CSV table of C-alpha atoms in Angstrom, one decimal:
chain,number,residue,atom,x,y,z
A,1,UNK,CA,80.9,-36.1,-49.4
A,2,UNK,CA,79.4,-39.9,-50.3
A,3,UNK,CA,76.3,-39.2,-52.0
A,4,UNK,CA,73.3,-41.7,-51.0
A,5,UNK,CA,72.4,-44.7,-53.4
A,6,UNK,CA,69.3,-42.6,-54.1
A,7,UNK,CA,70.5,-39.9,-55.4
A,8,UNK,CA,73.3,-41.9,-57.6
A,9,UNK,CA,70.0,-43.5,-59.5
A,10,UNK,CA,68.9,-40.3,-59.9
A,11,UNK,CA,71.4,-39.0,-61.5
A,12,UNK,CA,72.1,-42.4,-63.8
A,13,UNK,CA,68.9,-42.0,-65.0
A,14,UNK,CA,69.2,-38.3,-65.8
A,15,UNK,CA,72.7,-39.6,-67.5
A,16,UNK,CA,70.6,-41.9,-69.9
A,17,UNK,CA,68.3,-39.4,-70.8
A,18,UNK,CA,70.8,-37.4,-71.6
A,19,UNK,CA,72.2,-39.6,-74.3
A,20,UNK,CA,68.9,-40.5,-75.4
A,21,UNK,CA,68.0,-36.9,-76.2
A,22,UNK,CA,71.2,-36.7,-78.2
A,23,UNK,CA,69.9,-39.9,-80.0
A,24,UNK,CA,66.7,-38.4,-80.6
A,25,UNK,CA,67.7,-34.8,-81.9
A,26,UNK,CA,69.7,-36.6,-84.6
A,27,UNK,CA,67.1,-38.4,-85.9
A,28,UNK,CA,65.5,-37.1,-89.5
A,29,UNK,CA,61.7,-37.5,-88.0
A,30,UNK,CA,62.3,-35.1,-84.7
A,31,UNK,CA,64.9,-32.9,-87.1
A,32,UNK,CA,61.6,-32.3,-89.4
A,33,UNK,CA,59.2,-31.7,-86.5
A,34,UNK,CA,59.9,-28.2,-85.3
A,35,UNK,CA,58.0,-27.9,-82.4
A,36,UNK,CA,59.3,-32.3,-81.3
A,37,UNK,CA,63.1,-30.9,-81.9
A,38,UNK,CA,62.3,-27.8,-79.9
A,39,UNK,CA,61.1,-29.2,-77.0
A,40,UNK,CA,63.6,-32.0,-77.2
A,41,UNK,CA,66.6,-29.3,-77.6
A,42,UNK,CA,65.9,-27.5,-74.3
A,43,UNK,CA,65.5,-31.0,-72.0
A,44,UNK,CA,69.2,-31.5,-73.7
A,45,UNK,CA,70.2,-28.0,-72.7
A,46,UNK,CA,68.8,-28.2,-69.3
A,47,UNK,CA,70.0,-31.6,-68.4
A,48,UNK,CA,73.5,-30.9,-69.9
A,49,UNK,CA,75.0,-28.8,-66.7
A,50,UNK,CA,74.1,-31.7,-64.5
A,51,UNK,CA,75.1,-34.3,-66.9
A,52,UNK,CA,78.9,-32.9,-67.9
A,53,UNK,CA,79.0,-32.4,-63.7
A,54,UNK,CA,78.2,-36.0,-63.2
A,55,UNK,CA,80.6,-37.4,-65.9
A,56,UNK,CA,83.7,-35.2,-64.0
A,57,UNK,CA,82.4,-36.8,-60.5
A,58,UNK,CA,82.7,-40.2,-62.4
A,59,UNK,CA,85.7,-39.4,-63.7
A,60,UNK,CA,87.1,-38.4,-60.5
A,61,UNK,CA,85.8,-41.4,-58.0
A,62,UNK,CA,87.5,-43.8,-61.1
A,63,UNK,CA,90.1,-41.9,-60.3
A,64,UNK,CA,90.1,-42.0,-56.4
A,65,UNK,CA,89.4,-46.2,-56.3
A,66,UNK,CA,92.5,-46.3,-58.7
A,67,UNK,CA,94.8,-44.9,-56.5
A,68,UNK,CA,93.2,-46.4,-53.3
A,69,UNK,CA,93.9,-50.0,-54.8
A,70,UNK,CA,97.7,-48.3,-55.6
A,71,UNK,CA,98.0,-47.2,-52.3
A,72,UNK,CA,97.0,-51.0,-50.9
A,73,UNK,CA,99.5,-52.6,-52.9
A,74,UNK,CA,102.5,-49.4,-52.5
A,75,UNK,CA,105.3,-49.8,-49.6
A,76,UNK,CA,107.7,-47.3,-50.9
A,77,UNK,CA,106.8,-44.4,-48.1
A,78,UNK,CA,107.3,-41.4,-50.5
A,79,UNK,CA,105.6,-43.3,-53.2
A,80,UNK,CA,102.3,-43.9,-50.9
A,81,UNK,CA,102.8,-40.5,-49.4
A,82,UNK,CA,102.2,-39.0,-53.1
A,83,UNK,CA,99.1,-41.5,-53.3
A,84,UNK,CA,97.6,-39.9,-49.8
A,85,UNK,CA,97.9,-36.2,-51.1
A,86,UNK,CA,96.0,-37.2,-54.0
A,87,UNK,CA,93.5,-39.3,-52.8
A,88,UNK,CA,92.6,-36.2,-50.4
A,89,UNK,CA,92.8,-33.8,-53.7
A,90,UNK,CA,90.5,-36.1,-55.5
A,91,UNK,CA,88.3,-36.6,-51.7
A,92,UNK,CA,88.0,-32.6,-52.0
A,93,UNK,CA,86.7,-32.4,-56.1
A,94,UNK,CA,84.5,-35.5,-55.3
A,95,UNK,CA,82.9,-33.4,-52.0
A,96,UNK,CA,82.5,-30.5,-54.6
A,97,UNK,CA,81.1,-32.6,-57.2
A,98,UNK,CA,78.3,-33.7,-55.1
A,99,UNK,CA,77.5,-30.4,-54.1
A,100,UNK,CA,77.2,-29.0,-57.3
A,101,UNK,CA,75.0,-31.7,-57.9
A,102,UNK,CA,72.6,-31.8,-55.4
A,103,UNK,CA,72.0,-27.9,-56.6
A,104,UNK,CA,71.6,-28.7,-60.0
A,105,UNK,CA,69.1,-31.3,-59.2
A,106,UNK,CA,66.7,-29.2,-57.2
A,107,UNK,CA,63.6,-28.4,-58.6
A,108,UNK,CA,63.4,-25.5,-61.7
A,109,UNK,CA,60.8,-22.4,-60.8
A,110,UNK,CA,59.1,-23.0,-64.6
A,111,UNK,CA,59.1,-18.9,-64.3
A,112,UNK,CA,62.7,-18.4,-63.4
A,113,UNK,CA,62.9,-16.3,-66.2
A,114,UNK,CA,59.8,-14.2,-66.6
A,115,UNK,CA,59.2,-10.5,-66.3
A,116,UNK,CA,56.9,-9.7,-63.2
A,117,UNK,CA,54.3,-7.2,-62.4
A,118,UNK,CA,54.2,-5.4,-59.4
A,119,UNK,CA,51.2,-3.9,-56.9
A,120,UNK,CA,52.1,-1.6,-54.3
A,121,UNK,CA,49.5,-0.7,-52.2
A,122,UNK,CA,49.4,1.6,-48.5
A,123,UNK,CA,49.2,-0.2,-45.9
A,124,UNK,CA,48.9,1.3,-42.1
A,125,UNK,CA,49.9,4.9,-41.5
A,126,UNK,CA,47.8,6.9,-43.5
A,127,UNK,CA,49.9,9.3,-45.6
A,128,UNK,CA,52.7,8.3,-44.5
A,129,UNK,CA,52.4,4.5,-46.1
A,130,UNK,CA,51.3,6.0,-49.3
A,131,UNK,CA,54.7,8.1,-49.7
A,132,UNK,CA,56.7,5.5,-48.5
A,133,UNK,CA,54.9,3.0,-51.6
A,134,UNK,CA,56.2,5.6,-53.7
A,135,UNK,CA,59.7,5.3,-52.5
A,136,UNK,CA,59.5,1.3,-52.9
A,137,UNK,CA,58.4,2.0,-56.5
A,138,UNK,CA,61.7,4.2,-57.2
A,139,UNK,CA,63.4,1.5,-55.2
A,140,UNK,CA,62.4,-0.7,-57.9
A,141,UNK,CA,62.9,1.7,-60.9
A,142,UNK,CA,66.4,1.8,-59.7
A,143,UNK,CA,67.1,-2.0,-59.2
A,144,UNK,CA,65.3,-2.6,-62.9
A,145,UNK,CA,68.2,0.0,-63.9
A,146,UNK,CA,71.3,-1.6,-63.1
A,147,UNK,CA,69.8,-5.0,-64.1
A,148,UNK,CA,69.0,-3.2,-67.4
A,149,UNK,CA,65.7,-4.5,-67.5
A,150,UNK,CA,62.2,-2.4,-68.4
A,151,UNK,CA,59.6,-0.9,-66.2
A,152,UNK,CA,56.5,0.1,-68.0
A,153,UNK,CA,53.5,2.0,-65.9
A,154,UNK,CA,50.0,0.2,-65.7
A,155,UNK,CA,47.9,1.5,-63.6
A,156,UNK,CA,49.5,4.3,-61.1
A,157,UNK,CA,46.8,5.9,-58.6
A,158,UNK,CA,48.8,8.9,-56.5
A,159,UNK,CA,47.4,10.7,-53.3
A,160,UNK,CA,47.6,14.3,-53.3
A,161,UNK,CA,51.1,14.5,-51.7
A,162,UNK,CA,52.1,12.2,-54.5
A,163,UNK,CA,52.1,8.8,-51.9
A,164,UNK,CA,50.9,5.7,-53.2
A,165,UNK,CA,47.3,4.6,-53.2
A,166,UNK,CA,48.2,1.7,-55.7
A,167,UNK,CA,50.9,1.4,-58.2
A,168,UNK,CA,50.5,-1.2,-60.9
A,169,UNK,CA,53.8,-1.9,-63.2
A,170,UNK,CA,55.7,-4.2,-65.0
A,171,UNK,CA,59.7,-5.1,-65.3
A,172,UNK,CA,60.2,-6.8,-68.0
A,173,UNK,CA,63.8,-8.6,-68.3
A,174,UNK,CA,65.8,-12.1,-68.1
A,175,UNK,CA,65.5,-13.4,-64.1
A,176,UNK,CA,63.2,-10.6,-63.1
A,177,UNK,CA,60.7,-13.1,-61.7
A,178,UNK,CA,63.8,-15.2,-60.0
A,179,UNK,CA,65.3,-12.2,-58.3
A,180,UNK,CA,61.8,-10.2,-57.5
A,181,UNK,CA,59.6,-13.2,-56.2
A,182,UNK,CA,61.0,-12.3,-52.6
A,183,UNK,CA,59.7,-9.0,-52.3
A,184,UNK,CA,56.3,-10.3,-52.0
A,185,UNK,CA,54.4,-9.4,-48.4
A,186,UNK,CA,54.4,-6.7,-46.0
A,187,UNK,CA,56.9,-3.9,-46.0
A,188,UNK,CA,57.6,-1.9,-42.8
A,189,UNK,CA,59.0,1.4,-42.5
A,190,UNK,CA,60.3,3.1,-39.1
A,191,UNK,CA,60.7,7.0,-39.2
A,192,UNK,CA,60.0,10.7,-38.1
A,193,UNK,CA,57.7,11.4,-41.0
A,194,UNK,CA,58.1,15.3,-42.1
A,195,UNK,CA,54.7,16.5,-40.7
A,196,UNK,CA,55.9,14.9,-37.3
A,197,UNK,CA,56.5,18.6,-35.5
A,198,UNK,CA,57.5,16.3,-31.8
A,199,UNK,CA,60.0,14.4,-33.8
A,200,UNK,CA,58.2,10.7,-32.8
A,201,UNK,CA,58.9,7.5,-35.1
A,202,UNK,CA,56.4,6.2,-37.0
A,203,UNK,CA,55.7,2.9,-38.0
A,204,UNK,CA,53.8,2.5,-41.0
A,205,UNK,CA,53.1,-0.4,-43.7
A,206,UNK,CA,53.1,-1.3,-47.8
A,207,UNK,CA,52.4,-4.1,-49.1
A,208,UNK,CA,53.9,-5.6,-52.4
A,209,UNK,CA,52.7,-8.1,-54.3
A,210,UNK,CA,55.0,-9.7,-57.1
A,211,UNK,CA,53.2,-12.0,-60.2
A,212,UNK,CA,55.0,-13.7,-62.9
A,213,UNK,CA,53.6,-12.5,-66.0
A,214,UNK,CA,51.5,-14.8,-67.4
A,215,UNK,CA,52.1,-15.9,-70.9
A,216,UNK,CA,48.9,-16.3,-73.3
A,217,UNK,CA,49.5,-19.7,-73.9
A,218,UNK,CA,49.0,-20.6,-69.9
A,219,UNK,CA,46.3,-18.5,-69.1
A,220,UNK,CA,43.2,-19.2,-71.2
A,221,UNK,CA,40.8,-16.0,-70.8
A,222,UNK,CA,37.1,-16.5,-71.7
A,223,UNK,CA,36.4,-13.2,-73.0
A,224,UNK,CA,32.3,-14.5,-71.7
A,225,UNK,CA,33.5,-14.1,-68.1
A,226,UNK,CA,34.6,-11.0,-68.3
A,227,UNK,CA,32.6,-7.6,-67.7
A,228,UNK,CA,34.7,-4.7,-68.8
A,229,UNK,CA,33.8,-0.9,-67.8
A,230,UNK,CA,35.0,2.4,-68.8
A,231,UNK,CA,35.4,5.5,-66.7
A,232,UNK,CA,37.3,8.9,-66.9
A,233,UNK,CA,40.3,8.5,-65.5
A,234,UNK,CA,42.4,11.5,-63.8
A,235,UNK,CA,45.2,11.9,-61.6
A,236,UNK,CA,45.8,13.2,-58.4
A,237,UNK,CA,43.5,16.2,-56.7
A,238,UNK,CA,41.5,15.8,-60.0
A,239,UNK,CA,44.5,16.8,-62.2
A,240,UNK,CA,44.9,15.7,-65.8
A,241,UNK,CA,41.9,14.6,-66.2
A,242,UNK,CA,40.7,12.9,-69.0
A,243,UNK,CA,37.4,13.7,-70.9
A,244,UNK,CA,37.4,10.3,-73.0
A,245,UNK,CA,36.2,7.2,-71.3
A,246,UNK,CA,40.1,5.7,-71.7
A,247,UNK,CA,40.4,4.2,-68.5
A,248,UNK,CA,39.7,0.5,-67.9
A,249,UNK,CA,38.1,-1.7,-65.5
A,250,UNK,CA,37.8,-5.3,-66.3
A,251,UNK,CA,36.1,-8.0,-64.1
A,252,UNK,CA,36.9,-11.6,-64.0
A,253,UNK,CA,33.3,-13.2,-63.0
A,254,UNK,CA,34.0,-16.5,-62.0
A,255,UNK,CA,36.8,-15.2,-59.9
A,256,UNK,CA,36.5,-11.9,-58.4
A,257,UNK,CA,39.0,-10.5,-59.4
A,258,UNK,CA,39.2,-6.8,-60.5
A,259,UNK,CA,41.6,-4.9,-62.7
A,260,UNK,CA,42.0,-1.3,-63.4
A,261,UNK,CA,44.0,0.4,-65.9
A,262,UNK,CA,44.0,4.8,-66.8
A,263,UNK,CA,47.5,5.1,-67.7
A,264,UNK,CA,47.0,5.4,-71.4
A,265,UNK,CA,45.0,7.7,-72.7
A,266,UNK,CA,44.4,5.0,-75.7
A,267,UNK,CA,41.4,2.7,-73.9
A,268,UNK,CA,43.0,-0.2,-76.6
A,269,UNK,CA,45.7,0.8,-74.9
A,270,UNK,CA,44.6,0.5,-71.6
A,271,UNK,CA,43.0,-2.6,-72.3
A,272,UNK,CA,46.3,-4.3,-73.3
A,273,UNK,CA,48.0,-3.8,-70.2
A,274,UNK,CA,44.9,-4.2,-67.9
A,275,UNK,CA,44.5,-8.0,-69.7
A,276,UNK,CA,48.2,-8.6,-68.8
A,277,UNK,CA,47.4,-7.9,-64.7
A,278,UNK,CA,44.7,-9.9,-65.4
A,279,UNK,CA,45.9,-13.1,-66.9
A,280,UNK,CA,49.1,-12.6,-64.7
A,281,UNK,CA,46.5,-12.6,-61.4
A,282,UNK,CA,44.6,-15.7,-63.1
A,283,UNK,CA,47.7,-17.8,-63.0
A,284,UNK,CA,48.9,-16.7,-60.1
A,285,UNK,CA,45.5,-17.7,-58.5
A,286,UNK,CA,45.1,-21.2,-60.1
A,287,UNK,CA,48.5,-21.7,-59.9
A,288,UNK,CA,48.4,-21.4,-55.9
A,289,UNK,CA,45.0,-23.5,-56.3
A,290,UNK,CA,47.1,-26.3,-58.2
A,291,UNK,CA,50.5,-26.2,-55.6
A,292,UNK,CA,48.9,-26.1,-52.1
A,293,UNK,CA,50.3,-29.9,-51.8
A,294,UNK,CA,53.2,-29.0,-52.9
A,295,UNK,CA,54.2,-26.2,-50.3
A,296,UNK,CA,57.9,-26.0,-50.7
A,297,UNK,CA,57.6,-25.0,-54.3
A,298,UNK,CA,54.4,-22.4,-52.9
A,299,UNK,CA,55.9,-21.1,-49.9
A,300,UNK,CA,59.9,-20.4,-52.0
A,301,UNK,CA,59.4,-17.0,-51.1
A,302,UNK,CA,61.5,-18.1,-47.4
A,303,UNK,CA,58.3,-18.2,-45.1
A,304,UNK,CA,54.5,-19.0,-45.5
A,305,UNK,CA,54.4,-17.1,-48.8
A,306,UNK,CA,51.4,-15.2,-47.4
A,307,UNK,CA,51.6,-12.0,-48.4
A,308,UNK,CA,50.0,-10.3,-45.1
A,309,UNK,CA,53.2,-11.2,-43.7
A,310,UNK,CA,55.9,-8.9,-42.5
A,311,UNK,CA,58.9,-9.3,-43.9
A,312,UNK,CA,61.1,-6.7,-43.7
A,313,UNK,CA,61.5,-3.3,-41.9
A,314,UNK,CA,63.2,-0.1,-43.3
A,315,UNK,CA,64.7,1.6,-40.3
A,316,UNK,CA,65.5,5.3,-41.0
A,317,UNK,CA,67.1,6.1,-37.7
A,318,UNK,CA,69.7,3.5,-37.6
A,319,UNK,CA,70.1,3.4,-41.1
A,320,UNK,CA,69.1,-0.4,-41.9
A,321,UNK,CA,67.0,-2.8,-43.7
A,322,UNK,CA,66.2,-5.9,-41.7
A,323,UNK,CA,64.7,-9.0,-43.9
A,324,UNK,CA,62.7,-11.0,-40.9
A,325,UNK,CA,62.7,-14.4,-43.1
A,326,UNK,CA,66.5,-15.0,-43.0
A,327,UNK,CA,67.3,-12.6,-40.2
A,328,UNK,CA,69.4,-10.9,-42.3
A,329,UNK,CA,70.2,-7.2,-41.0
A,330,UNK,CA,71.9,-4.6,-43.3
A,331,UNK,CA,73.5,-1.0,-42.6
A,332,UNK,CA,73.1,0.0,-46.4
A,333,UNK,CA,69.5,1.3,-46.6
A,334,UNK,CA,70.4,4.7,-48.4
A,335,UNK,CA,72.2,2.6,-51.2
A,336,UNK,CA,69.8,-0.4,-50.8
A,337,UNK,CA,66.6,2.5,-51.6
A,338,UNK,CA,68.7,3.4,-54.8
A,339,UNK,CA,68.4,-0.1,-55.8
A,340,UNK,CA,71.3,-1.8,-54.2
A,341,UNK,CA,69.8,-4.8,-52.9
A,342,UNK,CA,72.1,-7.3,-54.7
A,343,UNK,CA,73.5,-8.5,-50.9
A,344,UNK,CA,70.1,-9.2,-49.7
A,345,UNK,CA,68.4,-11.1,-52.8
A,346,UNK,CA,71.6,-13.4,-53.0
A,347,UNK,CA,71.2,-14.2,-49.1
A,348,UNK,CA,67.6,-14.7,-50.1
A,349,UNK,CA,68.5,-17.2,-52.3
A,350,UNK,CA,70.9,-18.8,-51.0
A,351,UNK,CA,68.1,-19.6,-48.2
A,352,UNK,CA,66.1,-20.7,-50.5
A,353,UNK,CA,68.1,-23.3,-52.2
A,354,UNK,CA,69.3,-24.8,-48.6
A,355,UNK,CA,65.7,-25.2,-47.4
A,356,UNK,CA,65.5,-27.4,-50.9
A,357,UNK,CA,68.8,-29.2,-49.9
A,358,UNK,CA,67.5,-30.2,-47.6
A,359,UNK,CA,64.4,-32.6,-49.0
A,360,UNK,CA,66.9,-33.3,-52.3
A,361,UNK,CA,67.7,-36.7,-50.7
């Protein structure tokens, strides 16, 4: 596949940064500066990929005008029918080559790598909704599982059949933010709920919202635009409940925006984890703010991004999971709700990265 006189200058220039940095990282001065050889060693890292990729497609389009010019001057017939079957082996690694560089030249998600947190709240269908945002939260638990990341609680508020009102969490782990960030929007669930005596379906909602958590260095918090409360917290029906003031509710002024945390029964505690929602929210807000020009990076999540949108159903009668952004219909759901969803976030992805192919150029 030819490659567009565009894209070649792209990648020459990324070439010559590439030795430049290498230069650079040798030199006593950067070597000294810790933070200068730091941020110099991971542009070297992240460039190398593409760089050792484009070298190879060098390598191998030398290669391919070599034996074209052979082929010109050849009039043995065995000799130039050697020359043919590797000018087409070289056509095929060239056509590779170019793929595997227009991929590694789309743009980086700067929080590819963070750990998320995660709000589950009921949407329409009463009871219903609220245990079926329980059942998305052990959906989750069981995904974090077999990626071997963390899930720690923050701020879990149960009905009193043990359904969601909101569920606040974190999954802390390498790629949780580049393999959750899909989930966010609304999540619809089809089924004969167990107080449905005439056997009728019912459609009912959850929404989940997915954050990259937020590191302290991005999110400045002025502690003067915050008003922070404490209250008793307790759990469901009035159960376990708590005669300190532990629990935490924090509000951002300037913002709106309103955190709550009673999973500890430390209120330090409590106040820890309730900041991390917090800054988490605050860069997720600004963050939107700063990026509505920019809506391909915005709206990655294979849609509008908006999280009132649908985006998949949970069918319970005919046993699938439908995502509505890539049309994508499964007949897994048992083993996707125990955290096989492997299948579907790779298709996500995959949509993802052709939607940016397709401005690369």
């Amino acid at each position: 596949m030819k490659m567009s006189d565009g894209l070649l200058a792209r990648l020459d220039k990324l070439k010559e940064r590439y030795a430049e940095l290498g230069v650079l990282l040798a030199r006593p001065e950067v070597v000294s500066d810790q933070n200068l050889f730091k941020n110099y060693s991971k542009e070297h890292s992240d460039l190398q990929p593409a760089a050792d990729k484009y070298e190879e497609y060098l390598a191998h389009k030398r290669d391919f005008n070599e034996c074209e010019n052979m082929l010109a001057a050849e009039t043995d017939p065995d000799m130039r029918g050697m020359l043919k079957e590797e000018l087409e082996t070289l056509r095929v690694k060239m056509d590779s080559d170019a793929d595997e560089l227009r991929i590694a030249l789309l743009p980086k998600d700067p929080d590819e790598d963070n750990n998320v947190i995660m709000e589950i709240r009921a949407g329409a269908g009463g009871d219903e909704a609220a245990l079926f945002g329980t059942e998305l939260m052990k959906m989750y638990r069981h995904y974090a599982d077999r990626m071997r990341w963390k899930v720690e609680e923050i701020n879990m508020n149960y009905t009193e059949l043990g359904g969601a009102k909101e569920l606040t969490f974190m999954i802390a782990g390498k790629g949780a933010w580049g393999n959750l960030k899909f989930e966010s929007g609304v999540h619809r669930v089809q089924r004969v709920p167990e107080t449905e005596a005439q056997g009728r379906i019912h459609t009912s909602t959850v929404t989940v919202a997915v954050l990259p958590e937020a590191k302290d260095v991005e999110v400045n918090v002025n502690e003067n635009d915050l008003k922070i409360d404490t209250y008793r917290s307790g759990g469901a029906g009035g159960q376990h409940v708590n005669k300190t003031e532990s629990a935490i509710r924090i509000t951002h002024l300037p913002t709106g925006i309103v955190v709550e945390c009673q999973d500890e029964r430390s209120q330090i505690k409590n106040r820890e984890k309730a900041m991390k929602v917090l800054r988490s929210r605050l860069y997720d807000f600004y963050r939107s703010q700063a990026d509505r020009e920019y809506s391909a990076a915005r709206r990655a999540q294979i849609g509008t991004g908006d999280r009132s949108e649908r985006i998949r159903t949970y069918n319970f009668p005919q046993g699938r999971v439908t995502d509505h952004r890539i049309g994508l219909t499964l007949y897994t759901l048992d083993r996707f709700m125990l955290g096989e969803m492997d299948e579907m976030i790779s298709a996500l992805k995959i949509a993802l990265q052709n939607k940016l192919l397709e401005n690369i150029e």
